[in-house]
């Protein structure tokens, strides 16, 4: 769920907005105050007798805090280092971190999604993390997502991606293509079992390119080109691929003025409620909506993402992990905690138990995959691509979402709208 | 503050006669008269109340529905349970009770101080003549018009610097937060009080001064009692503003135990796609209780009005 | 402004003396105690500042302390005594914010230019350390000899070697190993316990053991005190020329005075730093096509929005205050409480709730009040504006209601009574007598309310986010955007990050506009005032 943090939805943005607005400015005073935490503090005659009184500060949101308590306790027992968990609003973490690190008052560690990385690196607030041989114990896509400019910057702990939820009482069989999905859905509606053939939440102001991305990739229109090592190339905007216009036409076809398979008036909340009430056989969403659907008594299946074109329907993968401040005065202790404790099976199990997101550590994932829902999401995620962490994404989300939403509403010529969007995004990236 | 009767209210009842009153205690009136005098006020009251309240019923409905979303349904109160309220009080990492207390303490201290600082300034502007008086008044108002878009960064830096010198007044300190809030104590508040102070006749203080009272005594014993309605209004406005402020509070207060309601509650919905609207709504409903209680308590001061005797004095 | 002027009317009598005499001992005592507390605190702060050698703040602090004492100890200067406490907080917490924004407006502060050059160099150097591909992982112990730290490294094959900064790794076959084969002790050195490692972490992290005499082979570094890897920097920094050189391609990145390291080809390293850019942000504010394009429409709507919001909330608030200003009206307490509720509710949540209520297909408003009609409240340009105004009325009228209720209480009853005696109708009494009196105290608040709504970011942002979007602009700006949301969009919503410098410059420009308008309106209200 945090994956999309670069694309502010309104409420998010309000806060991110208002706060974040606040967030960036610290350097002027900050520099002076905290210039030299790492400059040789005591090299001549180190007082070796002292030590062990170190305290680490970690920003964490209220949801994850309980999961980390156990592991911080055992860390303290082993090393004497206390990890202070400071609970912060999730929405404020990224921007406050960027603002506060330069002052030296920032935390040593934070928890967050990988797509914050681009901005963090741009602002010089995170330090690389060397996973060493442990890297191979994590799922490859998780480590890849944590890699930026050739360096690994975080210890991953969970992955998430969307899938197609199906109410098996309404449609018993899985479908492979989106056309079949629509057909099944419309059959269910025609039979009077359902009201909506298909559901996906749309932000009323920004649409939802994140959820629609698999449909788009299946038509061969990824957002950016990828380098050989899997990293994204900001100079290679692929939204302008010829099939992009085809996708735009499809959006109009599915939208408010067409078959209404995708309805711009259905927000994430409404979609969830309708699906849980059994009013639709399909819901394109992530694992975060599964527990409530199960609680509502639905018989669920997790289907592969349906394709529109002839290519794979690749979802975005969001990876959550731990980052270390580039100005941490306790970098060694922070590394010890992140690399040698948070990467353990026990820690990753605990995070899974509390957060319910599939673990990034293979051993923990295998355990979690005994739950067929987790296994199914994981299988679909194996086919996904990390959400781009490039700072350029901020420019992309707004135009991309706005244009898709306009198309779904049926306003404008699809070819012209899509082409304008591509040239707008290109112009913004070039401005930089 | 003795009983005082509104001539508007009483006069018609006394002077007009006849008609079979719909209202027992005002038998002498026809329905038409009653309506012209009071009935329309009820119509206005009911209509406006509906306008004011119907969006909030939505929130209340969500608060009482433990598997609820916020926007999905048009059926209000389709379910009725207290699951959200239980969840609110059963999470040790989100100490709702503490948040509530913190908000009350910060809110009451800050609004009391705001009223006091504002009243001091308003007294000076209303009762004394000095060079630059109008310019100062104008500056107070205009300073508050600066777009606050960037305020938090500067405030963080400032408190950061204060932390280095006086840790208990800096980041993480409720006292520090109160000081930040007091930065806005003048401005509009002073204006509001200034206008009201001006309606208290000067002759009152002059008489007191002749009797030997100092300016301080005049302020505390003559002026303040006469302006309680505006003090109550400013206090209430300040409290309401503070109780929903979370941008500055979330930067200043980091420890969950020291946070305020607005900051803490916000964390329930800050997380995209795993927002917990139901619990948030329950918290927001409870958070509105102190405001209502305070309003109830202050209402008698707000509407007491000036004692005519004193005014004439 | 603190100059004492001819004392007020009351003081023109002999009162100075009288007042002084009548100052009770209690009052004097209170004054001494309060001032003493303030001074004690000030001295504490000043001593701390002295110990921390923060001279500038120390001087300012001392000056403020002296000023406060002067204000309260001297005779006369009465207004200053009453104004000082509020103004103290105002200056520290509001004026500072403005000065700081003024400073930021002349910098490129924002994403990518977030800190000092030293920080940027540090961050680039950190990121430039890249592990040599396929190099082995070492297990290390930290040793100490003569106050210097050394790394005792065990390679995966069990070979143990030792070295430190400037001293390449050499074999240490006589090292003592533990059960796992890891070297833990070496003669002539003392092995550090973990606690000691922590206490000296800055120095230990700085240890860079050359792998061999050839720098190309990289060097061994540890980040946790127990594992070490061979790193080779991809960039090297030359402090004298202030340039980074890419060790692989030889490209040089120089500080070009734009707050980042750039190569001759214009490529720049990802982390930059904050510099002063003079008037660049102001120039951009007036020349950016994204701003100029929709500017006229946005400005017109900003004024419409602010003025209509003030008038509508005031009209409704005043009407209600008047309607319920009747002592024996039944249920008015209930009405009042219920009407205050919108104001007591968190504004951002209110925006979201309304956004849901106004959903064309599922919203409560269309379904309940308009019989299921499909009215596009938030997506039609005109209706969106109406919706924004109605929601803002909902949010704002309780404030005006409260203020007017308070202000109505200040009206002397005998005035209206007299009017009634003269046979004036209720309406005439209201317009001719109550309203003008009311405006005396309320007019400045209306101006303040105008200024607030002029910058009312939340309601627009939460409800429509400025939409529906204008055609033909690359920025995400729409029919309901006001200046402040446009600034937000331009400075934070587009491009590749937030630009605080530009945002500050735009904020200052907007502030000047609002301040001038307000100052002019304020002069107009002078006529309303009964005293001056």
XYZ file of C-alpha atoms in Angstrom, chain C residues 14-408:
395
model
C -3.487 63.205 38.202
C -3.576 59.497 37.924
C 0.065 58.607 37.418
C 0.621 59.322 41.051
C -2.657 57.951 42.196
C -2.123 54.809 40.207
C 1.328 54.306 41.534
C 0.155 54.798 45.046
C -2.720 52.482 44.695
C -0.709 49.690 43.138
C -1.282 47.157 45.778
C 1.632 45.471 47.421
C 0.291 42.298 45.950
C 0.528 43.690 42.445
C 4.040 44.902 43.011
C 5.004 41.570 44.444
C 3.501 39.724 41.491
C 5.403 41.943 39.106
C 8.695 41.349 40.900
C 8.183 37.606 41.025
C 7.164 37.318 37.394
C 9.965 39.453 36.104
C 12.355 37.584 38.371
C 11.277 34.271 36.894
C 11.665 35.573 33.377
C 15.105 36.921 34.172
C 16.178 33.739 35.885
C 15.182 31.767 32.816
C 16.906 34.263 30.553
C 20.113 34.006 32.528
C 19.965 30.236 32.336
C 19.543 30.401 28.568
C 22.294 32.963 28.195
C 24.724 30.872 30.215
C 23.918 27.834 28.110
C 24.476 29.854 24.967
C 27.750 31.109 26.374
C 28.919 27.581 27.092
C 27.908 26.525 23.592
C 29.704 29.545 22.164
C 26.728 30.642 20.122
C 27.612 34.281 20.123
C 25.048 35.708 17.726
C 22.094 34.141 19.485
C 23.664 35.104 22.791
C 23.782 38.750 21.772
C 20.214 38.734 20.484
C 19.047 36.942 23.624
C 20.802 39.430 25.875
C 19.301 42.350 23.981
C 15.808 40.885 24.296
C 16.299 40.326 28.027
C 17.435 43.900 28.541
C 14.532 45.156 26.471
C 12.000 43.214 28.515
C 13.423 44.531 31.764
C 13.505 48.047 30.447
C 9.871 47.827 29.377
C 8.658 46.655 32.744
C 10.923 48.563 35.054
C 10.659 52.012 33.638
C 7.899 54.363 34.544
C 5.454 55.036 31.750
C 5.468 53.270 28.416
C 2.278 51.616 29.502
C 1.208 50.238 26.082
C 4.459 48.362 25.739
C 3.839 46.636 29.047
C 0.595 45.231 27.730
C 1.768 44.419 24.241
C 5.153 42.896 24.954
C 4.138 39.332 25.903
C 2.040 38.693 22.806
C 4.493 40.411 20.519
C 7.353 38.360 21.901
C 5.735 35.125 20.718
C 4.584 36.753 17.515
C 8.089 37.807 16.579
C 9.692 34.510 17.477
C 7.183 32.199 15.864
C 5.597 34.177 13.056
C 7.975 36.866 11.965
C 10.788 34.366 11.938
C 8.810 32.156 9.574
C 8.435 35.016 7.152
C 12.058 36.001 7.321
C 13.070 32.440 6.772
C 10.791 32.159 3.724
C 12.326 35.343 2.438
C 15.728 33.758 2.746
C 14.636 30.506 1.094
C 13.183 32.434 -1.832
C 16.703 33.377 -2.821
C 18.012 29.809 -2.768
C 17.466 26.716 -4.859
C 16.413 24.788 -1.768
C 14.328 21.776 -2.670
C 14.645 18.153 -3.695
C 18.161 17.579 -4.928
C 19.400 20.705 -3.174
C 18.634 19.758 0.348
C 21.732 20.507 2.383
C 25.254 21.853 2.357
C 27.911 21.094 -0.173
C 29.839 19.144 2.464
C 26.817 16.925 2.994
C 26.418 16.405 -0.727
C 30.087 15.459 -1.157
C 29.768 13.087 1.767
C 26.656 11.458 0.311
C 28.194 11.114 -3.146
C 31.306 9.551 -1.685
C 29.218 7.104 0.321
C 27.319 6.053 -2.769
C 30.437 5.892 -4.884
C 31.880 3.094 -2.751
C 30.929 0.044 -4.703
C 31.749 -3.478 -3.819
C 34.237 -5.075 -6.186
C 32.218 -7.618 -8.169
C 32.661 -11.204 -7.083
C 35.015 -10.217 -4.287
C 34.921 -12.373 -1.174
C 33.185 -11.449 2.051
C 35.407 -11.230 5.097
C 34.604 -11.743 8.709
C 36.476 -9.254 10.818
C 37.483 -8.432 14.352
C 38.532 -4.978 15.361
C 41.918 -4.711 17.049
C 43.607 -1.836 18.785
C 47.283 -1.022 19.155
C 48.709 2.283 20.354
C 45.349 3.937 19.957
C 45.011 2.917 16.306
C 42.352 0.534 15.094
C 43.108 -2.400 12.823
C 40.942 -4.941 11.073
C 41.677 -8.632 11.506
C 40.026 -10.148 8.452
C 39.245 -13.790 7.823
C 38.563 -14.692 4.202
C 36.113 -17.432 3.235
C 39.002 -19.901 2.907
C 40.085 -19.362 6.477
C 43.116 -17.215 5.743
C 43.597 -14.442 8.299
C 45.222 -11.090 7.599
C 45.518 -7.751 9.300
C 45.762 -4.140 8.176
C 44.573 -0.627 8.712
C 44.226 2.648 6.887
C 47.357 3.123 4.810
C 48.717 -0.299 5.763
C 47.749 -2.949 3.197
C 46.471 -6.300 4.299
C 49.204 -8.698 5.307
C 48.900 -12.276 6.395
C 48.649 -12.941 10.096
C 49.046 -16.658 10.329
C 49.652 -16.601 14.049
C 46.236 -15.123 14.780
C 44.099 -16.958 17.298
C 40.885 -18.207 15.770
C 37.602 -19.096 17.381
C 35.582 -22.239 16.852
C 34.333 -21.113 13.428
C 37.783 -20.337 12.136
C 37.375 -16.620 12.452
C 40.472 -14.754 13.574
C 39.768 -13.062 16.873
C 43.100 -12.239 18.517
C 46.571 -11.306 17.432
C 49.674 -10.831 19.484
C 50.616 -7.207 20.002
C 47.013 -6.117 19.575
C 44.037 -5.973 21.839
C 40.680 -7.164 20.545
C 37.809 -4.740 21.036
C 34.616 -5.874 22.657
C 31.394 -4.972 20.875
C 30.670 -2.174 23.308
C 34.058 -0.668 22.590
C 33.496 -1.008 18.877
C 30.281 0.954 19.284
C 31.927 3.639 21.351
C 34.425 4.213 18.570
C 32.218 3.520 15.601
C 33.058 6.672 13.706
C 36.728 5.772 13.649
C 36.121 2.136 12.879
C 33.838 2.949 9.967
C 36.578 5.170 8.634
C 39.143 2.360 8.485
C 40.065 1.735 4.864
C 42.517 -1.130 4.514
C 44.145 -1.245 1.070
C 43.711 -4.686 -0.369
C 47.173 -4.551 -1.862
C 49.696 -1.976 -2.956
C 47.692 -1.477 -6.097
C 44.805 0.915 -5.374
C 42.942 -0.646 -8.297
C 42.318 -3.679 -6.144
C 40.158 -1.635 -3.820
C 40.157 -1.641 -0.072
C 38.516 -3.428 2.795
C 35.900 -1.605 4.849
C 33.427 -2.703 7.456
C 30.039 -1.216 8.138
C 29.013 -3.291 11.141
C 32.278 -4.238 12.828
C 31.893 -7.929 12.039
C 31.767 -8.172 8.249
C 33.964 -6.471 5.696
C 33.953 -6.271 1.941
C 36.323 -5.035 -0.706
C 35.180 -1.720 -2.108
C 36.476 0.355 -4.922
C 35.187 3.896 -5.316
C 33.656 4.670 -8.686
C 34.302 8.375 -8.185
C 37.179 10.165 -6.567
C 36.899 13.594 -5.024
C 39.581 16.218 -5.343
C 39.146 18.746 -2.616
C 41.463 21.383 -4.038
C 39.637 21.652 -7.358
C 36.309 20.598 -5.899
C 35.720 18.032 -8.619
C 34.654 14.415 -8.820
C 36.322 12.173 -11.359
C 34.734 9.000 -12.618
C 37.513 6.464 -12.229
C 36.208 4.277 -15.005
C 35.452 6.767 -17.758
C 37.642 9.623 -16.599
C 34.775 12.092 -16.816
C 35.227 15.057 -14.523
C 32.286 16.550 -12.662
C 32.924 20.091 -11.507
C 31.082 22.503 -9.240
C 29.653 24.873 -11.817
C 28.082 27.194 -9.330
C 24.618 25.742 -9.821
C 24.575 23.645 -6.702
C 25.610 20.387 -8.299
C 28.540 18.618 -9.884
C 28.283 18.651 -13.651
C 30.345 17.161 -16.397
C 31.251 19.081 -19.511
C 28.425 17.242 -21.278
C 25.971 18.606 -18.786
C 25.433 15.359 -16.951
C 25.114 15.864 -13.224
C 25.664 13.735 -10.158
C 22.423 12.909 -8.422
C 22.971 14.748 -5.139
C 23.313 18.515 -5.167
C 23.340 21.160 -2.465
C 21.734 24.413 -1.586
C 23.100 27.662 -2.963
C 21.901 31.200 -3.273
C 20.406 31.896 -6.646
C 19.563 35.566 -6.323
C 16.341 36.576 -8.017
C 16.087 33.466 -10.188
C 12.991 32.198 -8.407
C 11.222 35.529 -8.778
C 12.151 35.697 -12.438
C 10.795 32.200 -12.896
C 7.616 33.134 -11.060
C 6.917 35.798 -13.657
C 8.118 33.973 -16.738
C 7.138 30.334 -16.267
C 4.624 29.576 -19.021
C 2.828 27.176 -16.682
C 2.076 30.086 -14.416
C 1.370 32.730 -17.006
C -1.000 30.664 -19.106
C -3.867 30.151 -16.671
C -2.930 33.076 -14.440
C -5.768 35.440 -15.317
C -8.450 32.815 -14.804
C -6.891 31.662 -11.571
C -6.594 35.168 -10.176
C -10.194 35.991 -11.052
C -11.432 32.829 -9.412
C -9.244 33.376 -6.372
C -10.881 36.739 -5.760
C -14.352 35.394 -6.483
C -13.797 32.494 -4.155
C -12.420 34.615 -1.332
C -15.026 37.371 -1.579
C -18.021 35.095 -1.995
C -16.792 32.882 0.838
C -16.505 35.825 3.192
C -19.865 37.275 2.253
C -21.744 33.996 2.324
C -20.337 32.806 5.624
C -20.804 36.206 7.195
C -24.335 36.605 5.913
C -25.378 33.191 7.142
C -23.496 33.534 10.418
C -24.964 36.933 11.144
C -28.447 35.869 10.180
C -28.269 32.886 12.475
C -26.701 34.822 15.318
C -29.502 37.323 15.038
C -32.177 34.675 14.767
C -31.020 32.925 17.908
C -30.227 36.018 19.882
C -33.503 35.726 21.677
C -33.268 34.876 25.340
C -36.450 32.874 25.636
C -36.193 30.934 22.402
C -36.628 27.290 23.149
C -33.959 24.881 21.989
C -31.547 27.562 20.913
C -28.787 25.913 22.899
C -29.284 22.738 20.915
C -29.325 24.617 17.623
C -26.185 26.442 18.542
C -24.280 23.330 19.499
C -25.284 21.427 16.409
C -24.361 24.340 14.193
C -20.906 24.615 15.718
C -20.169 20.997 14.877
C -18.866 21.452 11.329
C -16.260 23.776 12.762
C -15.227 21.297 15.403
C -14.570 18.650 12.830
C -11.144 18.072 11.262
C -11.217 20.037 8.018
C -9.370 17.515 5.884
C -11.826 14.821 6.844
C -14.679 17.139 6.029
C -13.262 17.627 2.547
C -13.122 13.894 2.016
C -16.612 13.311 3.337
C -18.028 15.974 1.054
C -16.142 14.573 -1.868
C -17.935 11.290 -1.233
C -21.304 12.968 -0.704
C -20.989 14.723 -4.041
C -20.064 11.611 -6.015
C -22.370 11.798 -9.063
C -23.416 8.169 -9.083
C -23.106 7.032 -5.483
C -23.191 10.245 -3.543
C -25.768 10.994 -0.883
C -26.588 14.402 -2.335
C -27.599 13.184 -5.771
C -29.310 10.070 -4.509
C -31.243 11.610 -1.669
C -31.829 15.235 -2.572
C -31.951 14.988 -6.340
C -33.679 11.674 -6.778
C -30.758 9.840 -8.280
C -29.913 12.470 -10.877
C -26.430 12.248 -12.308
C -25.214 15.742 -11.474
C -21.453 16.080 -11.951
C -20.867 18.296 -8.928
C -17.113 18.192 -8.965
C -16.288 17.662 -12.605
C -18.284 20.333 -14.389
C -16.341 23.615 -14.284
C -19.236 25.746 -13.087
C -20.776 23.214 -10.716
C -17.364 22.494 -9.240
C -17.031 26.151 -8.345
C -20.488 26.156 -6.799
C -19.691 23.007 -4.847
C -16.465 24.463 -3.522
C -18.324 27.557 -2.352
C -21.075 25.558 -0.681
C -18.633 23.312 1.123
C -16.639 26.312 2.227
C -19.835 27.875 3.485
C -20.473 24.726 5.457
C -16.980 24.854 6.907
C -16.950 28.570 7.594
C -20.361 29.703 8.775
C -20.003 28.408 12.344
C -17.032 30.689 12.867
C -18.991 33.716 11.717
C -21.951 32.566 13.753
C -19.828 32.448 16.888
C -18.156 35.756 16.205
C -21.436 37.514 15.454
C -23.102 36.007 18.486
C -20.300 37.408 20.589
C -20.384 40.768 18.866
C -24.156 41.135 19.113
